[in-house]
């Protein structure tokens, strides 16, 4: 959904946020790069709104 906010298409490599799981472990790494605009113009940050597990919370 992050890439959809920016470009109106779904493409993980075009997202500001990335999440990856380390193979063989339960470790998950995520990062947000400088292109994140906190979903300017949207009613709410989409990475938080559409996370199926409620794992993200964007702090103002
Ligand atoms: S708030 Fe989340 S969905 Fe919105 S631009 Fe930033 S990382 Fe992407």
PDB file of N, CA, C and O and ligand atoms in Angstrom:
ATOM      1  N   UNK A   1       0.820  -1.208   0.000  1.00  0.00           N
ATOM      2  CA  UNK A   1       0.000   0.000   0.000  1.00  0.00           C
ATOM      3  C   UNK A   1       0.860   1.266   0.000  1.00  0.00           C
ATOM      4  O   UNK A   1       0.420   2.294  -0.482  1.00  0.00           O
ATOM      5  N   UNK A   2       2.053   1.183   0.512  1.00  0.00           N
ATOM      6  CA  UNK A   2       2.942   2.353   0.500  1.00  0.00           C
ATOM      7  C   UNK A   2       3.243   2.776  -0.939  1.00  0.00           C
ATOM      8  O   UNK A   2       3.151   3.963  -1.277  1.00  0.00           O
ATOM      9  N   UNK A   3       3.568   1.819  -1.796  1.00  0.00           N
ATOM     10  CA  UNK A   3       3.847   2.180  -3.195  1.00  0.00           C
ATOM     11  C   UNK A   3       2.588   2.715  -3.865  1.00  0.00           C
ATOM     12  O   UNK A   3       2.668   3.592  -4.740  1.00  0.00           O
ATOM     13  N   UNK A   4       1.426   2.227  -3.473  1.00  0.00           N
ATOM     14  CA  UNK A   4       0.181   2.745  -4.046  1.00  0.00           C
ATOM     15  C   UNK A   4      -0.022   4.197  -3.637  1.00  0.00           C
ATOM     16  O   UNK A   4      -0.478   5.020  -4.443  1.00  0.00           O
ATOM     17  N   UNK A   5       0.314   4.527  -2.406  1.00  0.00           N
ATOM     18  CA  UNK A   5       0.241   5.937  -1.976  1.00  0.00           C
ATOM     19  C   UNK A   5       1.146   6.812  -2.844  1.00  0.00           C
ATOM     20  O   UNK A   5       0.729   7.874  -3.307  1.00  0.00           O
ATOM     21  N   UNK A   6       2.352   6.349  -3.089  1.00  0.00           N
ATOM     22  CA  UNK A   6       3.312   7.168  -3.845  1.00  0.00           C
ATOM     23  C   UNK A   6       3.050   7.180  -5.351  1.00  0.00           C
ATOM     24  O   UNK A   6       3.186   8.219  -6.001  1.00  0.00           O
ATOM     25  N   UNK A   7       2.708   6.010  -5.911  1.00  0.00           N
ATOM     26  CA  UNK A   7       2.702   5.866  -7.379  1.00  0.00           C
ATOM     27  C   UNK A   7       1.404   5.352  -7.962  1.00  0.00           C
ATOM     28  O   UNK A   7       1.285   5.230  -9.171  1.00  0.00           O
ATOM     29  N   UNK A   8       0.461   4.964  -7.088  1.00  0.00           N
ATOM     30  CA  UNK A   8      -0.812   4.382  -7.527  1.00  0.00           C
ATOM     31  C   UNK A   8      -0.628   3.052  -8.244  1.00  0.00           C
ATOM     32  O   UNK A   8      -1.381   2.713  -9.148  1.00  0.00           O
ATOM     33  N   UNK A   9       0.394   2.333  -7.848  1.00  0.00           N
ATOM     34  CA  UNK A   9       0.518   0.931  -8.236  1.00  0.00           C
ATOM     35  C   UNK A   9       1.178   0.176  -7.089  1.00  0.00           C
ATOM     36  O   UNK A   9       1.849   0.780  -6.240  1.00  0.00           O
ATOM     37  N   UNK A  10       0.951  -1.139  -7.065  1.00  0.00           N
ATOM     38  CA  UNK A  10       1.488  -1.985  -5.998  1.00  0.00           C
ATOM     39  C   UNK A  10       2.814  -2.568  -6.440  1.00  0.00           C
ATOM     40  O   UNK A  10       2.884  -3.314  -7.415  1.00  0.00           O
ATOM     41  N   UNK A  11       3.897  -2.184  -5.767  1.00  0.00           N
ATOM     42  CA  UNK A  11       5.226  -2.695  -6.085  1.00  0.00           C
ATOM     43  C   UNK A  11       6.111  -2.525  -4.848  1.00  0.00           C
ATOM     44  O   UNK A  11       6.495  -1.407  -4.511  1.00  0.00           O
ATOM     45  N   UNK A  12       6.395  -3.627  -4.144  1.00  0.00           N
ATOM     46  CA  UNK A  12       7.165  -3.510  -2.904  1.00  0.00           C
ATOM     47  C   UNK A  12       8.471  -2.724  -3.040  1.00  0.00           C
ATOM     48  O   UNK A  12       8.832  -1.981  -2.125  1.00  0.00           O
ATOM     49  N   UNK A  13       9.151  -2.837  -4.166  1.00  0.00           N
ATOM     50  CA  UNK A  13      10.424  -2.124  -4.303  1.00  0.00           C
ATOM     51  C   UNK A  13      10.236  -0.611  -4.426  1.00  0.00           C
ATOM     52  O   UNK A  13      11.199   0.144  -4.314  1.00  0.00           O
ATOM     53  N   UNK A  14       9.009  -0.162  -4.649  1.00  0.00           N
ATOM     54  CA  UNK A  14       8.732   1.265  -4.764  1.00  0.00           C
ATOM     55  C   UNK A  14       8.158   1.834  -3.468  1.00  0.00           C
ATOM     56  O   UNK A  14       7.663   2.953  -3.446  1.00  0.00           O
ATOM     57  N   UNK A  15       8.225   1.063  -2.401  1.00  0.00           N
ATOM     58  CA  UNK A  15       7.696   1.491  -1.108  1.00  0.00           C
ATOM     59  C   UNK A  15       8.770   2.170  -0.268  1.00  0.00           C
ATOM     60  O   UNK A  15       9.952   1.877  -0.412  1.00  0.00           O
ATOM     61  N   UNK A  16       8.346   3.033   0.613  1.00  0.00           N
ATOM     62  CA  UNK A  16       9.265   3.660   1.562  1.00  0.00           C
ATOM     63  C   UNK A  16       9.641   2.715   2.685  1.00  0.00           C
ATOM     64  O   UNK A  16      10.670   2.884   3.337  1.00  0.00           O
ATOM     65  N   UNK A  17       8.791   1.736   2.917  1.00  0.00           N
ATOM     66  CA  UNK A  17       8.997   0.808   4.021  1.00  0.00           C
ATOM     67  C   UNK A  17       9.350  -0.566   3.457  1.00  0.00           C
ATOM     68  O   UNK A  17       8.819  -0.977   2.426  1.00  0.00           O
ATOM     69  N   UNK A  18      10.270  -1.230   4.119  1.00  0.00           N
ATOM     70  CA  UNK A  18      10.594  -2.601   3.709  1.00  0.00           C
ATOM     71  C   UNK A  18      10.686  -3.483   4.945  1.00  0.00           C
ATOM     72  O   UNK A  18      11.089  -3.030   6.021  1.00  0.00           O
ATOM     73  N   UNK A  19      10.252  -4.707   4.773  1.00  0.00           N
ATOM     74  CA  UNK A  19      10.238  -5.676   5.855  1.00  0.00           C
ATOM     75  C   UNK A  19      10.806  -6.977   5.318  1.00  0.00           C
ATOM     76  O   UNK A  19      10.449  -7.402   4.221  1.00  0.00           O
ATOM     77  N   UNK A  20      11.712  -7.577   6.038  1.00  0.00           N
ATOM     78  CA  UNK A  20      12.220  -8.882   5.595  1.00  0.00           C
ATOM     79  C   UNK A  20      12.445  -9.774   6.808  1.00  0.00           C
ATOM     80  O   UNK A  20      12.771  -9.311   7.897  1.00  0.00           O
ATOM     81  N   UNK A  21      12.232 -11.049   6.567  1.00  0.00           N
ATOM     82  CA  UNK A  21      12.433 -12.046   7.605  1.00  0.00           C
ATOM     83  C   UNK A  21      13.770 -12.732   7.348  1.00  0.00           C
ATOM     84  O   UNK A  21      14.089 -13.089   6.215  1.00  0.00           O
ATOM     85  N   UNK A  22      14.555 -12.914   8.390  1.00  0.00           N
ATOM     86  CA  UNK A  22      15.833 -13.602   8.254  1.00  0.00           C
ATOM     87  C   UNK A  22      15.573 -15.106   8.205  1.00  0.00           C
ATOM     88  O   UNK A  22      14.967 -15.658   9.134  1.00  0.00           O
ATOM     89  N   UNK A  23      16.000 -15.725   7.131  1.00  0.00           N
ATOM     90  CA  UNK A  23      15.765 -17.149   6.955  1.00  0.00           C
ATOM     91  C   UNK A  23      16.318 -17.949   8.128  1.00  0.00           C
ATOM     92  O   UNK A  23      17.408 -17.692   8.616  1.00  0.00           O
ATOM     93  N   UNK A  24      15.518 -18.915   8.574  1.00  0.00           N
ATOM     94  CA  UNK A  24      15.963 -19.811   9.630  1.00  0.00           C
ATOM     95  C   UNK A  24      15.840 -19.245  11.029  1.00  0.00           C
ATOM     96  O   UNK A  24      16.191 -19.915  11.995  1.00  0.00           O
ATOM     97  N   UNK A  25      15.364 -18.047  11.131  1.00  0.00           N
ATOM     98  CA  UNK A  25      15.190 -17.449  12.455  1.00  0.00           C
ATOM     99  C   UNK A  25      13.793 -16.834  12.533  1.00  0.00           C
ATOM    100  O   UNK A  25      13.053 -16.820  11.557  1.00  0.00           O
ATOM    101  N   UNK A  26      13.465 -16.331  13.675  1.00  0.00           N
ATOM    102  CA  UNK A  26      12.191 -15.623  13.816  1.00  0.00           C
ATOM    103  C   UNK A  26      12.405 -14.121  13.774  1.00  0.00           C
ATOM    104  O   UNK A  26      11.500 -13.346  14.098  1.00  0.00           O
ATOM    105  N   UNK A  27      13.605 -13.699  13.354  1.00  0.00           N
ATOM    106  CA  UNK A  27      13.908 -12.273  13.344  1.00  0.00           C
ATOM    107  C   UNK A  27      13.297 -11.592  12.127  1.00  0.00           C
ATOM    108  O   UNK A  27      13.339 -12.122  11.015  1.00  0.00           O
ATOM    109  N   UNK A  28      12.727 -10.438  12.355  1.00  0.00           N
ATOM    110  CA  UNK A  28      12.153  -9.619  11.289  1.00  0.00           C
ATOM    111  C   UNK A  28      12.805  -8.244  11.357  1.00  0.00           C
ATOM    112  O   UNK A  28      12.899  -7.639  12.424  1.00  0.00           O
ATOM    113  N   UNK A  29      13.272  -7.789  10.200  1.00  0.00           N
ATOM    114  CA  UNK A  29      13.898  -6.476  10.114  1.00  0.00           C
ATOM    115  C   UNK A  29      13.017  -5.574   9.261  1.00  0.00           C
ATOM    116  O   UNK A  29      12.493  -6.001   8.237  1.00  0.00           O
ATOM    117  N   UNK A  30      12.844  -4.351   9.690  1.00  0.00           N
ATOM    118  CA  UNK A  30      12.095  -3.419   8.868  1.00  0.00           C
ATOM    119  C   UNK A  30      12.772  -2.054   8.916  1.00  0.00           C
ATOM    120  O   UNK A  30      13.494  -1.720   9.855  1.00  0.00           O
ATOM    121  N   UNK A  31      12.557  -1.281   7.871  1.00  0.00           N
ATOM    122  CA  UNK A  31      13.125   0.059   7.824  1.00  0.00           C
ATOM    123  C   UNK A  31      12.205   0.966   7.016  1.00  0.00           C
ATOM    124  O   UNK A  31      11.401   0.501   6.209  1.00  0.00           O
ATOM    125  N   UNK A  32      12.321   2.238   7.267  1.00  0.00           N
ATOM    126  CA  UNK A  32      11.578   3.265   6.528  1.00  0.00           C
ATOM    127  C   UNK A  32      12.603   4.255   6.018  1.00  0.00           C
ATOM    128  O   UNK A  32      13.422   4.761   6.791  1.00  0.00           O
ATOM    129  N   UNK A  33      12.570   4.516   4.704  1.00  0.00           N
ATOM    130  CA  UNK A  33      13.588   5.420   4.154  1.00  0.00           C
ATOM    131  C   UNK A  33      13.067   6.866   4.080  1.00  0.00           C
ATOM    132  O   UNK A  33      11.947   7.174   4.493  1.00  0.00           O
ATOM    133  N   UNK A  34      13.895   7.734   3.533  1.00  0.00           N
ATOM    134  CA  UNK A  34      13.600   9.167   3.540  1.00  0.00           C
ATOM    135  C   UNK A  34      12.458   9.553   2.603  1.00  0.00           C
ATOM    136  O   UNK A  34      12.003  10.708   2.632  1.00  0.00           O
ATOM    137  N   UNK A  35      11.963   8.628   1.799  1.00  0.00           N
ATOM    138  CA  UNK A  35      10.846   8.968   0.906  1.00  0.00           C
ATOM    139  C   UNK A  35       9.499   8.915   1.621  1.00  0.00           C
ATOM    140  O   UNK A  35       8.490   9.332   1.063  1.00  0.00           O
ATOM    141  N   UNK A  36       9.489   8.420   2.835  1.00  0.00           N
ATOM    142  CA  UNK A  36       8.229   8.395   3.601  1.00  0.00           C
ATOM    143  C   UNK A  36       7.781   9.829   3.882  1.00  0.00           C
ATOM    144  O   UNK A  36       8.542  10.630   4.415  1.00  0.00           O
ATOM    145  N   UNK A  37       6.552  10.140   3.512  1.00  0.00           N
ATOM    146  CA  UNK A  37       5.978  11.457   3.810  1.00  0.00           C
ATOM    147  C   UNK A  37       4.822  11.343   4.805  1.00  0.00           C
ATOM    148  O   UNK A  37       3.969  12.228   4.881  1.00  0.00           O
ATOM    149  N   UNK A  38       4.807  10.229   5.544  1.00  0.00           N
ATOM    150  CA  UNK A  38       3.739   9.944   6.518  1.00  0.00           C
ATOM    151  C   UNK A  38       2.363   9.971   5.856  1.00  0.00           C
ATOM    152  O   UNK A  38       1.369  10.351   6.457  1.00  0.00           O
ATOM    153  N   UNK A  39       2.354   9.544   4.581  1.00  0.00           N
ATOM    154  CA  UNK A  39       1.090   9.458   3.827  1.00  0.00           C
ATOM    155  C   UNK A  39       0.380  10.807   3.740  1.00  0.00           C
ATOM    156  O   UNK A  39      -0.841  10.903   3.925  1.00  0.00           O
ATOM    157  N   UNK A  40       1.148  11.808   3.418  1.00  0.00           N
ATOM    158  CA  UNK A  40       0.578  13.149   3.248  1.00  0.00           C
ATOM    159  C   UNK A  40      -0.580  13.098   2.248  1.00  0.00           C
ATOM    160  O   UNK A  40      -0.464  12.533   1.164  1.00  0.00           O
ATOM    161  N   UNK A  41      -1.704  13.687   2.636  1.00  0.00           N
ATOM    162  CA  UNK A  41      -2.883  13.729   1.774  1.00  0.00           C
ATOM    163  C   UNK A  41      -3.833  12.561   1.966  1.00  0.00           C
ATOM    164  O   UNK A  41      -4.936  12.572   1.425  1.00  0.00           O
ATOM    165  N   UNK A  42      -3.404  11.552   2.706  1.00  0.00           N
ATOM    166  CA  UNK A  42      -4.278  10.413   2.984  1.00  0.00           C
ATOM    167  C   UNK A  42      -4.882  10.602   4.378  1.00  0.00           C
ATOM    168  O   UNK A  42      -4.308  11.286   5.217  1.00  0.00           O
ATOM    169  N   UNK A  43      -6.031   9.985   4.631  1.00  0.00           N
ATOM    170  CA  UNK A  43      -6.650  10.127   5.964  1.00  0.00           C
ATOM    171  C   UNK A  43      -5.834   9.502   7.082  1.00  0.00           C
ATOM    172  O   UNK A  43      -5.973   9.908   8.241  1.00  0.00           O
ATOM    173  N   UNK A  44      -4.989   8.517   6.768  1.00  0.00           N
ATOM    174  CA  UNK A  44      -4.176   7.856   7.792  1.00  0.00           C
ATOM    175  C   UNK A  44      -2.977   7.212   7.104  1.00  0.00           C
ATOM    176  O   UNK A  44      -3.019   6.954   5.903  1.00  0.00           O
ATOM    177  N   UNK A  45      -1.883   6.978   7.840  1.00  0.00           N
ATOM    178  CA  UNK A  45      -0.748   6.255   7.269  1.00  0.00           C
ATOM    179  C   UNK A  45      -1.176   4.863   6.823  1.00  0.00           C
ATOM    180  O   UNK A  45      -1.701   4.089   7.626  1.00  0.00           O
ATOM    181  N   UNK A  46      -0.948   4.543   5.558  1.00  0.00           N
ATOM    182  CA  UNK A  46      -1.467   3.298   5.007  1.00  0.00           C
ATOM    183  C   UNK A  46      -0.729   2.071   5.508  1.00  0.00           C
ATOM    184  O   UNK A  46      -1.325   0.993   5.595  1.00  0.00           O
ATOM    185  N   UNK A  47       0.539   2.201   5.833  1.00  0.00           N
ATOM    186  CA  UNK A  47       1.238   1.015   6.341  1.00  0.00           C
ATOM    187  C   UNK A  47       0.615   0.581   7.666  1.00  0.00           C
ATOM    188  O   UNK A  47       0.493  -0.608   7.949  1.00  0.00           O
ATOM    189  N   UNK A  48       0.179   1.531   8.458  1.00  0.00           N
ATOM    190  CA  UNK A  48      -0.493   1.205   9.714  1.00  0.00           C
ATOM    191  C   UNK A  48      -1.921   0.740   9.452  1.00  0.00           C
ATOM    192  O   UNK A  48      -2.357  -0.299   9.973  1.00  0.00           O
ATOM    193  N   UNK A  49      -2.627   1.451   8.612  1.00  0.00           N
ATOM    194  CA  UNK A  49      -4.042   1.162   8.365  1.00  0.00           C
ATOM    195  C   UNK A  49      -4.247  -0.226   7.777  1.00  0.00           C
ATOM    196  O   UNK A  49      -5.200  -0.918   8.132  1.00  0.00           O
ATOM    197  N   UNK A  50      -3.364  -0.634   6.859  1.00  0.00           N
ATOM    198  CA  UNK A  50      -3.585  -1.882   6.135  1.00  0.00           C
ATOM    199  C   UNK A  50      -2.747  -3.046   6.645  1.00  0.00           C
ATOM    200  O   UNK A  50      -2.806  -4.124   6.062  1.00  0.00           O
ATOM    201  N   UNK A  51      -2.002  -2.873   7.712  1.00  0.00           N
ATOM    202  CA  UNK A  51      -1.248  -4.001   8.267  1.00  0.00           C
ATOM    203  C   UNK A  51      -2.240  -4.989   8.887  1.00  0.00           C
ATOM    204  O   UNK A  51      -2.944  -4.660   9.847  1.00  0.00           O
ATOM    205  N   UNK A  52      -2.290  -6.177   8.323  1.00  0.00           N
ATOM    206  CA  UNK A  52      -3.283  -7.178   8.754  1.00  0.00           C
ATOM    207  C   UNK A  52      -3.099  -7.582  10.210  1.00  0.00           C
ATOM    208  O   UNK A  52      -4.036  -8.066  10.840  1.00  0.00           O
ATOM    209  N   UNK A  53      -1.896  -7.400  10.742  1.00  0.00           N
ATOM    210  CA  UNK A  53      -1.617  -7.839  12.102  1.00  0.00           C
ATOM    211  C   UNK A  53      -1.560  -6.687  13.111  1.00  0.00           C
ATOM    212  O   UNK A  53      -1.289  -6.910  14.281  1.00  0.00           O
ATOM    213  N   UNK A  54      -1.766  -5.479  12.644  1.00  0.00           N
ATOM    214  CA  UNK A  54      -1.711  -4.341  13.548  1.00  0.00           C
ATOM    215  C   UNK A  54      -0.326  -4.170  14.154  1.00  0.00           C
ATOM    216  O   UNK A  54      -0.184  -3.715  15.292  1.00  0.00           O
ATOM    217  N   UNK A  55       0.700  -4.519  13.371  1.00  0.00           N
ATOM    218  CA  UNK A  55       2.062  -4.523  13.900  1.00  0.00           C
ATOM    219  C   UNK A  55       2.705  -3.143  13.912  1.00  0.00           C
ATOM    220  O   UNK A  55       3.713  -2.956  14.586  1.00  0.00           O
ATOM    221  N   UNK A  56       2.127  -2.200  13.181  1.00  0.00           N
ATOM    222  CA  UNK A  56       2.761  -0.885  13.056  1.00  0.00           C
ATOM    223  C   UNK A  56       1.938   0.174  13.767  1.00  0.00           C
ATOM    224  O   UNK A  56       0.710   0.140  13.741  1.00  0.00           O
ATOM    225  N   UNK A  57       2.608   1.132  14.321  1.00  0.00           N
ATOM    226  CA  UNK A  57       1.957   2.298  14.886  1.00  0.00           C
ATOM    227  C   UNK A  57       2.816   3.497  14.507  1.00  0.00           C
ATOM    228  O   UNK A  57       3.975   3.582  14.876  1.00  0.00           O
ATOM    229  N   UNK A  58       2.242   4.409  13.705  1.00  0.00           N
ATOM    230  CA  UNK A  58       2.966   5.615  13.278  1.00  0.00           C
ATOM    231  C   UNK A  58       2.722   6.684  14.315  1.00  0.00           C
ATOM    232  O   UNK A  58       1.574   7.059  14.569  1.00  0.00           O
ATOM    233  N   UNK A  59       3.800   7.169  14.912  1.00  0.00           N
ATOM    234  CA  UNK A  59       3.685   8.190  15.949  1.00  0.00           C
ATOM    235  C   UNK A  59       3.803   9.569  15.303  1.00  0.00           C
ATOM    236  O   UNK A  59       4.677   9.777  14.465  1.00  0.00           O
ATOM    237  N   UNK A  60       2.928  10.518  15.658  1.00  0.00           N
ATOM    238  CA  UNK A  60       2.984  11.856  15.050  1.00  0.00           C
ATOM    239  C   UNK A  60       4.211  12.629  15.486  1.00  0.00           C
ATOM    240  O   UNK A  60       4.828  12.332  16.450  1.00  0.00           O
TER     241      UNK A  60
HETATM  242  S1  LIG B   1       3.536   6.341   6.411  1.00  0.00           S
HETATM  243 FE1  LIG B   1       3.920   4.210   5.784  1.00  0.00          FE
HETATM  244  S2  LIG B   1       2.702   3.898   3.922  1.00  0.00           S
HETATM  245 FE2  LIG B   1       2.878   6.103   4.262  1.00  0.00          FE
HETATM  246  S3  LIG B   1       4.653   6.779   3.064  1.00  0.00           S
HETATM  247 FE3  LIG B   1       5.387   6.312   5.120  1.00  0.00          FE
HETATM  248  S4  LIG B   1       6.059   4.175   5.104  1.00  0.00           S
HETATM  249 FE4  LIG B   1       4.765   4.535   3.294  1.00  0.00          FE
END
